[in-house]
N, C-alpha and C. Protein backbone atom coordinates (compact mmCIF):
# COMPACT_ATOMS: atom_id res chain seq x y z
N UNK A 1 9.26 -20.08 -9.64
CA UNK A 1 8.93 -18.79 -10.17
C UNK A 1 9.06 -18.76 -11.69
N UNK A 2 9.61 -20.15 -12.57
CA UNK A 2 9.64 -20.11 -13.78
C UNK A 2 8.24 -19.97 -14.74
N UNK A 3 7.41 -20.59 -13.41
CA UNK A 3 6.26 -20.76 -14.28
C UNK A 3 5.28 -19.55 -13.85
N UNK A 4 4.42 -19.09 -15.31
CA UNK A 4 3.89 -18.07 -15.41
C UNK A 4 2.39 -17.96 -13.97
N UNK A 5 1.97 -19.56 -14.13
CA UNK A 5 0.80 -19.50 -13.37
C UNK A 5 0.81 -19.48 -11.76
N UNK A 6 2.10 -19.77 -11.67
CA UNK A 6 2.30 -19.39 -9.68
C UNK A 6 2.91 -18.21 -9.95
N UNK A 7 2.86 -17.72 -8.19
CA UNK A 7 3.00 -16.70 -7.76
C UNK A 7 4.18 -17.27 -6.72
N UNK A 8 5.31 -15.90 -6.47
CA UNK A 8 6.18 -16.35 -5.07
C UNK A 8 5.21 -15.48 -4.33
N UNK A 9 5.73 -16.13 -2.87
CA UNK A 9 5.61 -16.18 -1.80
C UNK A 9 6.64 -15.79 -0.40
N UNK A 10 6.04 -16.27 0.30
CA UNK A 10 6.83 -15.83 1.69
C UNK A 10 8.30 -16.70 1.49
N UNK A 11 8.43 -18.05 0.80
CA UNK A 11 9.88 -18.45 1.07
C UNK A 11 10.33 -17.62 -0.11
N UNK A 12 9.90 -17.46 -1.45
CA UNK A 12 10.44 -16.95 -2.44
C UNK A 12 11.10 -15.27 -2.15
N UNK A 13 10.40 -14.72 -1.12
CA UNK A 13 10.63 -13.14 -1.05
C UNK A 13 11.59 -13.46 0.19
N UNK A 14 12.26 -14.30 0.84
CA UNK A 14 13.03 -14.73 1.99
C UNK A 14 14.44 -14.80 1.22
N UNK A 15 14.31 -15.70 0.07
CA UNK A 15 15.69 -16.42 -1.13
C UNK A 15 16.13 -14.86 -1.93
N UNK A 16 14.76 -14.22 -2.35
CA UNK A 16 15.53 -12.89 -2.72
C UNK A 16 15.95 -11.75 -2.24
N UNK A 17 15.88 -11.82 -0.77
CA UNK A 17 15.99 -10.79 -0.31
C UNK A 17 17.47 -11.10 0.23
N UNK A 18 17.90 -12.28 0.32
CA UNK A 18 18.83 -13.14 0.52
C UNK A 18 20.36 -13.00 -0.49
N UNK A 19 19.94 -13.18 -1.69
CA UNK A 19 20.33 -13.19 -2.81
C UNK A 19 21.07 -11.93 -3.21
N UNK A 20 19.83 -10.75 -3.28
CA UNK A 20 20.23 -9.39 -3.54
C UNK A 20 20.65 -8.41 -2.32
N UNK A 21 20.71 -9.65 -1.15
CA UNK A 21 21.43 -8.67 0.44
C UNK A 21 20.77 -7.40 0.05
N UNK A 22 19.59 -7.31 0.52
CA UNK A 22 18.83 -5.86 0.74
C UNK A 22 17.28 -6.27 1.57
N UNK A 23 17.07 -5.30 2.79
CA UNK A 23 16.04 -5.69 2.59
C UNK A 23 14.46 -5.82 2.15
N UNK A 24 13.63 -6.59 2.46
CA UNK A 24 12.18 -6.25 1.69
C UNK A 24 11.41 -5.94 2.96
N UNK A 25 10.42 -5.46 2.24
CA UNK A 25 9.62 -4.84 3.45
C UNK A 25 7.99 -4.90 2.72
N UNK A 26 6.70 -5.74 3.69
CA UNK A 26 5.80 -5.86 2.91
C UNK A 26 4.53 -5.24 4.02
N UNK A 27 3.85 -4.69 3.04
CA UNK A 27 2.73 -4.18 3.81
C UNK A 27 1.28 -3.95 3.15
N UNK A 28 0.49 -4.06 4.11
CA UNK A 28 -1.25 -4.28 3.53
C UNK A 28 -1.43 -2.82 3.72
N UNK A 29 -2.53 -2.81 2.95
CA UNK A 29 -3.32 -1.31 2.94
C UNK A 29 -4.82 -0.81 3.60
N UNK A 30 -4.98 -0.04 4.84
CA UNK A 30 -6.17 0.52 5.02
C UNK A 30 -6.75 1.27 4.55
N UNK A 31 -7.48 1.93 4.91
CA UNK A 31 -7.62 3.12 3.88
C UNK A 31 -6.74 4.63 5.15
N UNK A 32 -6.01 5.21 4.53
CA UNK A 32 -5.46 6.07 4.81
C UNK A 32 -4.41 5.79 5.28
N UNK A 33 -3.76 4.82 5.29
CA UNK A 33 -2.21 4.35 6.00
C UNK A 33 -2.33 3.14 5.13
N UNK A 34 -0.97 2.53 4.96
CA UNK A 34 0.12 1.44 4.68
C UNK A 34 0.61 0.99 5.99
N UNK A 35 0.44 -0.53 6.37
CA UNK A 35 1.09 -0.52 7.91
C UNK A 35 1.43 -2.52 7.39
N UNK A 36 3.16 -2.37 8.42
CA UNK A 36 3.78 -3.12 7.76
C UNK A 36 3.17 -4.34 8.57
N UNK A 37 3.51 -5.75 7.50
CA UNK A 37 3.12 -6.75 7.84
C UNK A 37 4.27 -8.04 7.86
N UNK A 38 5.46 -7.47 7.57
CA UNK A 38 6.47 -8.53 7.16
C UNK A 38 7.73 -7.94 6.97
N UNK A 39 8.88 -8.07 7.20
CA UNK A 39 9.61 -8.15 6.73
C UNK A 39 10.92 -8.99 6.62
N UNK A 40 11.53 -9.04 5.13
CA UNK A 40 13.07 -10.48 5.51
C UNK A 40 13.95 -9.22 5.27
N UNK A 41 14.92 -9.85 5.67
CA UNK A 41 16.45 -9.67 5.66
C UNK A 41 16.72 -8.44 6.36
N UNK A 42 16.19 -8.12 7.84
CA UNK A 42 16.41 -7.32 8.47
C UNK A 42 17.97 -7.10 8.97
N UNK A 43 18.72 -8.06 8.56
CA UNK A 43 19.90 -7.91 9.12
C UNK A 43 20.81 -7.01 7.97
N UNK A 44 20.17 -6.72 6.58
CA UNK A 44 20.29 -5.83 6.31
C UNK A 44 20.27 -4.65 6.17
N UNK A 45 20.07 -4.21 7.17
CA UNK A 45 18.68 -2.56 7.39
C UNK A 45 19.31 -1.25 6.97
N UNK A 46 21.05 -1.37 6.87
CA UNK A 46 21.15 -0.21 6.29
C UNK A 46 21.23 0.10 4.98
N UNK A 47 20.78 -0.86 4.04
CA UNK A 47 20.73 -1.05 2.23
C UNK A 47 19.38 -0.27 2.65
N UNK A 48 19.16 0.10 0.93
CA UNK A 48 18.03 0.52 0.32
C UNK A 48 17.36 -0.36 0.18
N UNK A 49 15.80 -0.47 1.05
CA UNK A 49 14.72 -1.52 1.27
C UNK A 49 14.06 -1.65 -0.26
N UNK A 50 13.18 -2.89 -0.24
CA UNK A 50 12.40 -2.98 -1.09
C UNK A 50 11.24 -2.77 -0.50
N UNK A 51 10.15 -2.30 -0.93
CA UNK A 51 8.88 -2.17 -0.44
C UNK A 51 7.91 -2.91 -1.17
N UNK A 52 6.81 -3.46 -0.63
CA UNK A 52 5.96 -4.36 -1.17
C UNK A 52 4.94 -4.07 -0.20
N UNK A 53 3.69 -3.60 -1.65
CA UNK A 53 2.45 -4.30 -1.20
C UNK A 53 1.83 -5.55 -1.31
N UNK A 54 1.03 -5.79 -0.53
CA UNK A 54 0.19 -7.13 -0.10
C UNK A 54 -0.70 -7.07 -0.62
N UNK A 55 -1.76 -7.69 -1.10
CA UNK A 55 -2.90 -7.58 -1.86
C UNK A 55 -4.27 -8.34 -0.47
N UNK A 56 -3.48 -9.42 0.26
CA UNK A 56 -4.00 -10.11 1.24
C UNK A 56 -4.61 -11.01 0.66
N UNK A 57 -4.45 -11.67 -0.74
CA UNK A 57 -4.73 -12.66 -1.47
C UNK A 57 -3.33 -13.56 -1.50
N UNK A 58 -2.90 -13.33 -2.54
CA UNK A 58 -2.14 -13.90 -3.49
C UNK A 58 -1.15 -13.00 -4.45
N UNK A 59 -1.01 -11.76 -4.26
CA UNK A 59 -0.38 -10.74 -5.20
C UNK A 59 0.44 -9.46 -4.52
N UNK A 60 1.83 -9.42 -5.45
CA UNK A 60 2.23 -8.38 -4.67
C UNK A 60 2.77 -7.12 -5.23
N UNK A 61 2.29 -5.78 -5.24
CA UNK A 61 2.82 -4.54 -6.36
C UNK A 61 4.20 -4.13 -5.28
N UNK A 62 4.88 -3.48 -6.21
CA UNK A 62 5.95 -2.51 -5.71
C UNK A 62 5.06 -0.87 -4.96
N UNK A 63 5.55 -0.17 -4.23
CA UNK A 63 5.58 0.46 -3.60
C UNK A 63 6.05 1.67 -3.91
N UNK A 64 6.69 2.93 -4.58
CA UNK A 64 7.36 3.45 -4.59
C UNK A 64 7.11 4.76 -4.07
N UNK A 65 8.22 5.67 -3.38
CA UNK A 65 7.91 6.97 -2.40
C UNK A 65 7.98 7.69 -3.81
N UNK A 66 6.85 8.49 -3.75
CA UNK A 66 6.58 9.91 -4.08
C UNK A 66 6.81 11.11 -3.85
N UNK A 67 6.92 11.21 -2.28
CA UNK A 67 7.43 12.42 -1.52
C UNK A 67 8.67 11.91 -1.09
N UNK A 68 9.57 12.22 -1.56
CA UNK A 68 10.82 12.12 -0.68
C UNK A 68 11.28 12.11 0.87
N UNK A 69 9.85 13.30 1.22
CA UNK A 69 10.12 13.54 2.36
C UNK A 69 8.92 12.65 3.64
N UNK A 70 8.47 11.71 2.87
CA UNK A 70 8.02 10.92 3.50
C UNK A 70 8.27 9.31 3.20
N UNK A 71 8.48 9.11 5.04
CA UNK A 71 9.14 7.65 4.84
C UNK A 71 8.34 6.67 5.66
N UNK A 72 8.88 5.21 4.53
CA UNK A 72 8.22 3.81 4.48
C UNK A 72 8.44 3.24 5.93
């Protein structure tokens, strides 16, 4: 991950989710829903998740709730 021209991946988002004991949570986009496709460190589940979108390439944005009152 030092280098600018790769991207992490599925072991890389495994080591940090590892690392920072929380877990991640990744998901692709339809149109009108987010529906999950992955997640590590479920044995963490009562921390504050990370959320991740999928691009279904190679790329991944953060996620963040808007409505409070709707959940990931």
């Amino acid at each position: 991950m030092k280098d600018p021209s790769f991207y992490g991946g599925e072991p890389e988002l495994l080591a940090l989710s590892e690392s920072m004991e929380v877990p991640i949570k990744v998901y692709m986009y339809e149109p009108g829903s987010f529906y999950p496709i992955a997640e590590y460190g479920s044995h963490y589940a009562g921390r504050q998740a990370i959320h991740l979108l999928y691009n279904g390439s190679n790329h991944y944005d953060a996620l963040i709730k808007r409505n409070p009152l709707v959940s990931m």
